[in-house]
Short mmCIF file of C-alpha atoms in Angstrom, two decimals:
data_model
loop_
_atom_site.label_atom_id
_atom_site.label_comp_id
_atom_site.label_asym_id
_atom_site.label_seq_id
_atom_site.Cartn_x
_atom_site.Cartn_y
_atom_site.Cartn_z
CA MET A 1 123.45 76.80 71.16
CA LYS A 2 124.70 80.04 72.59
CA VAL A 3 125.41 80.34 76.33
CA ILE A 4 126.28 83.40 78.39
CA VAL A 5 129.09 82.93 80.93
CA LYS A 6 129.55 85.30 83.87
CA LEU A 7 133.16 86.25 84.63
CA PHE A 8 134.65 87.60 87.85
CA ALA A 9 137.77 89.28 89.24
CA GLY A 10 140.92 88.55 87.19
CA ALA A 11 138.96 86.64 84.54
CA ARG A 12 136.59 89.59 84.07
CA GLU A 13 139.55 91.95 83.70
CA LEU A 14 141.44 89.70 81.27
CA ALA A 15 138.37 89.33 79.05
CA GLY A 16 137.38 92.98 79.46
CA ALA A 17 133.74 91.93 80.02
CA GLU A 18 131.46 90.87 82.87
CA GLU A 19 130.01 88.16 80.67
CA VAL A 20 130.83 86.58 77.35
CA SER A 21 128.78 84.51 74.96
CA VAL A 22 130.08 81.14 73.78
CA GLU A 23 128.71 79.03 70.92
CA LEU A 24 128.49 75.33 71.82
CA THR A 25 127.00 72.25 70.19
CA ALA A 26 123.78 71.01 71.81
CA GLY A 27 124.51 68.69 74.74
CA ALA A 28 127.98 70.16 75.33
CA THR A 29 129.53 69.63 78.75
CA VAL A 30 131.19 72.03 81.17
CA GLY A 31 134.55 70.60 80.02
CA GLN A 32 133.75 71.54 76.43
CA LEU A 33 132.65 74.99 77.56
CA ARG A 34 135.99 75.39 79.36
CA GLU A 35 137.91 74.46 76.17
CA GLN A 36 135.81 76.74 73.97
CA LEU A 37 136.19 79.66 76.38
CA ILE A 38 140.00 79.26 76.21
CA ALA A 39 139.86 78.90 72.41
CA ASN A 40 137.87 82.16 72.11
CA TYR A 41 139.81 84.11 74.74
CA ALA A 42 143.41 82.91 74.83
CA GLN A 43 144.22 85.44 77.56
CA LEU A 44 141.91 83.47 79.93
CA ARG A 45 143.92 80.24 79.64
CA PRO A 46 145.95 80.63 82.88
CA LEU A 47 142.82 81.28 84.99
CA VAL A 48 140.16 79.22 83.24
CA GLY A 49 142.38 76.11 83.34
CA HIS A 50 142.08 76.20 87.16
CA ALA A 51 138.58 77.69 87.35
CA MET A 52 135.46 75.98 88.65
CA PHE A 53 132.15 76.39 86.87
CA ALA A 54 128.74 76.90 88.42
CA ILE A 55 125.38 76.27 86.82
CA GLY A 56 122.44 77.88 88.58
CA ALA A 57 124.87 79.05 91.31
CA VAL A 58 125.94 75.48 92.18
CA TYR A 59 129.45 74.13 91.51
CA CYS A 60 129.54 71.38 88.92
CA ASP A 61 132.28 69.23 87.41
CA ASP A 62 133.39 69.02 83.79
CA SER A 63 131.08 66.10 82.94
CA VAL A 64 127.86 68.06 83.59
CA GLU A 65 125.82 69.07 80.54
CA VAL A 66 125.48 72.79 79.97
CA SER A 67 121.94 74.08 79.70
CA GLU A 68 121.14 77.17 77.67
CA GLN A 69 118.63 78.58 80.16
CA ALA A 70 120.58 78.26 83.40
CA GLU A 71 122.88 80.95 84.78
CA ILE A 72 126.45 79.86 84.02
CA ALA A 73 129.45 81.30 85.83
CA CYS A 74 133.19 80.81 85.55
CA ILE A 75 134.68 80.87 89.07
CA PRO A 76 138.44 81.48 89.00
CA PRO A 77 140.34 80.36 92.13
CA VAL A 78 138.71 82.17 95.05
CA SER A 79 140.44 84.41 97.61
CA GLY A 80 137.80 85.56 100.07
CA GLY A 81 138.39 85.86 103.78
CA MET B 1 123.09 84.04 110.16
CA ILE B 2 124.80 85.01 106.93
CA GLU B 3 125.59 88.54 105.81
CA ILE B 4 127.44 89.98 102.83
CA THR B 5 127.83 93.73 103.26
CA LYS B 6 129.54 96.78 101.79
CA SER B 7 129.63 98.39 105.26
CA PRO B 8 132.23 97.89 108.02
CA ILE B 9 131.62 94.65 109.95
CA ASP B 10 130.08 95.13 113.40
CA THR B 11 131.73 92.39 115.48
CA VAL B 12 129.79 93.38 118.62
CA LYS B 13 126.54 92.81 116.73
CA LEU B 14 127.87 89.47 115.49
CA LEU B 15 128.63 88.38 119.08
CA GLU B 16 125.13 89.43 120.16
CA GLN B 17 123.69 87.29 117.37
CA VAL B 18 125.33 84.14 118.73
CA GLN B 19 124.53 84.87 122.37
CA SER B 20 122.72 81.93 123.98
CA SER B 21 122.05 80.96 127.57
CA GLU B 22 122.94 77.37 126.53
CA ALA B 23 126.39 78.43 125.31
CA GLY B 24 129.33 78.13 127.66
CA ALA B 25 131.75 79.16 124.91
CA THR B 26 131.80 81.72 122.13
CA VAL B 27 134.59 82.03 119.54
CA LEU B 28 134.98 85.07 117.29
CA PHE B 29 137.35 84.98 114.31
CA VAL B 30 138.12 88.27 112.57
CA GLY B 31 140.10 88.41 109.33
CA ALA B 32 141.51 91.84 108.49
CA THR B 33 143.56 93.60 105.81
CA ARG B 34 147.23 93.09 106.66
CA ARG B 35 149.76 95.82 105.83
CA VAL B 36 152.63 93.62 104.63
CA THR B 37 152.46 90.48 102.47
CA GLU B 38 155.80 88.85 101.56
CA GLY B 39 157.62 92.14 101.95
CA ARG B 40 155.17 94.24 99.89
CA GLU B 41 153.06 96.95 101.46
CA THR B 42 149.29 96.85 100.95
CA VAL B 43 147.21 100.05 101.14
CA ARG B 44 143.82 98.40 100.90
CA LEU B 45 142.05 95.31 99.58
CA HIS B 46 139.11 95.38 97.25
CA TYR B 47 136.62 92.50 97.46
CA GLU B 48 134.21 91.28 94.79
CA ALA B 49 131.70 88.41 94.97
CA TYR B 50 129.32 86.38 92.86
CA GLU B 51 126.83 87.50 95.45
CA THR B 52 123.87 85.17 95.00
CA MET B 53 126.14 82.13 94.98
CA ALA B 54 128.37 83.42 97.78
CA THR B 55 125.31 83.80 100.02
CA ALA B 56 124.13 80.28 99.13
CA GLU B 57 127.60 78.80 99.75
CA LEU B 58 127.92 80.53 103.13
CA GLN B 59 124.50 79.17 104.12
CA ARG B 60 125.63 75.71 103.02
CA LEU B 61 128.78 76.05 105.17
CA GLU B 62 126.75 77.12 108.20
CA GLN B 63 124.43 74.12 107.76
CA ALA B 64 127.39 71.76 107.35
CA ALA B 65 129.05 73.12 110.50
CA ARG B 66 125.80 72.72 112.45
CA ARG B 67 125.54 69.09 111.33
CA ARG B 68 129.16 68.36 112.28
CA TRP B 69 129.35 70.12 115.67
CA PRO B 70 126.74 70.73 118.39
CA LEU B 71 126.54 74.49 117.87
CA GLU B 72 124.12 76.84 119.57
CA GLN B 73 124.48 79.72 117.11
CA CYS B 74 126.61 80.63 114.12
CA ALA B 75 127.03 83.97 112.34
CA ILE B 76 129.23 84.86 109.34
CA SER B 77 129.73 88.30 107.85
CA HIS B 78 131.88 89.09 104.79
CA ARG B 79 132.56 92.61 103.60
CA LEU B 80 132.77 93.63 99.91
CA GLY B 81 134.27 96.66 98.24
CA THR B 82 137.22 98.55 99.71
CA VAL B 83 138.67 97.32 103.03
CA PRO B 84 141.53 99.53 104.30
CA VAL B 85 144.49 98.15 106.26
CA GLY B 86 143.47 97.13 109.78
CA GLU B 87 139.75 96.78 109.03
CA ALA B 88 137.87 93.49 109.03
CA SER B 89 136.98 91.76 105.76
CA VAL B 90 135.39 88.72 107.39
CA ALA B 91 134.11 87.73 110.83
CA ILE B 92 132.81 84.40 112.08
CA ALA B 93 131.15 83.95 115.48
CA VAL B 94 130.25 80.52 116.83
CA SER B 95 128.75 79.54 120.18
CA SER B 96 128.43 76.10 121.75
CA ALA B 97 127.93 74.46 125.11
CA HIS B 98 131.65 73.60 125.39
CA ARG B 99 134.66 75.30 123.81
CA ASP B 100 136.03 72.46 121.66
CA ALA B 101 133.08 72.58 119.25
CA ALA B 102 133.22 76.38 118.92
CA PHE B 103 136.99 76.45 118.27
CA GLU B 104 136.86 73.56 115.78
CA ALA B 105 133.81 74.85 113.91
CA GLY B 106 135.21 78.39 113.72
CA ARG B 107 138.50 77.11 112.30
CA TRP B 108 136.74 74.86 109.80
CA LEU B 109 134.39 77.65 108.69
CA ILE B 110 137.15 80.16 107.86
CA ASP B 111 139.35 77.52 106.19
CA THR B 112 136.47 76.24 104.06
CA LEU B 113 135.20 79.74 103.26
CA LYS B 114 138.63 80.58 101.83
CA GLN B 115 138.55 77.50 99.60
CA SER B 116 135.01 77.47 98.28
CA VAL B 117 133.04 80.70 98.57
CA PRO B 118 133.05 82.75 95.32
CA ILE B 119 134.62 85.93 96.69
CA TRP B 120 137.86 87.47 95.41
CA LYS B 121 140.30 90.02 96.79
CA GLN B 122 142.38 92.48 94.83
CA GLU B 123 145.63 93.68 96.42
CA GLN B 124 146.13 97.42 96.01
CA TRP B 125 149.83 97.95 96.70
CA ALA B 126 151.54 101.04 98.11
CA ASP B 127 153.41 101.47 94.78
CA GLY B 128 150.08 102.12 93.04
CA SER B 129 149.81 98.75 91.27
CA SER B 130 147.07 96.21 91.92
CA GLU B 131 146.42 92.53 91.28
CA TRP B 132 143.59 90.04 91.74
CA VAL B 133 144.49 87.17 94.04
CA HIS B 134 143.85 83.78 92.40
CA PRO B 135 145.72 81.14 94.41
CA THR B 136 147.05 78.27 92.34
CA PRO B 137 145.81 74.90 93.63
CA SER B 138 149.16 73.93 95.19
CA PRO B 139 149.26 74.01 99.00
CA GLY B 140 151.04 76.96 100.54
CA LYS B 141 150.65 79.92 102.82
CA LYS B 142 148.08 82.57 102.05
#
């Protein structure tokens, strides 16, 4: 399956895109998405290693299954305030 | 009351929003762009958000604070886009019957906002360079 991942701030700049598409096997988890994202975009390794992921705008951990329909976002360490 | 805005933050309006005849205490926290960070001069900060999620997370924080402390009112405003030195990027106003709850909730809200709400700042330095701020997960000053 192919999922679209939103990128922000430094991750967006390193990838040169607001979103990227990643090919995953059906039933893949957020952890597998993280690994595949780093495999496809080596320049993202320093940020994506520490990033959180959100599915449907809710934080989720690496064991959660990725769904093709939901909005998926990579959230590099935040710095609001 | 949650607001994410590209306009300057109106702290007077924020205080009006938490006004309550039941409140004996109101605390306002304002976070602003600081000129010097570790010896380097900042000209401005630029803020970006994952807006739909940032709004949802701020609402979740407000609800969590209201469960934890007996608050009368709570209002949070975060600015996006360019924030020049000296201007506010975030403001949090909390009112409660007694001051302890307002101080504690205000402190918890800004600390937790900085850890969990998907908003990022980019330093734009006086030397013309810029960098996104992505704190590494080790404890330290920010």
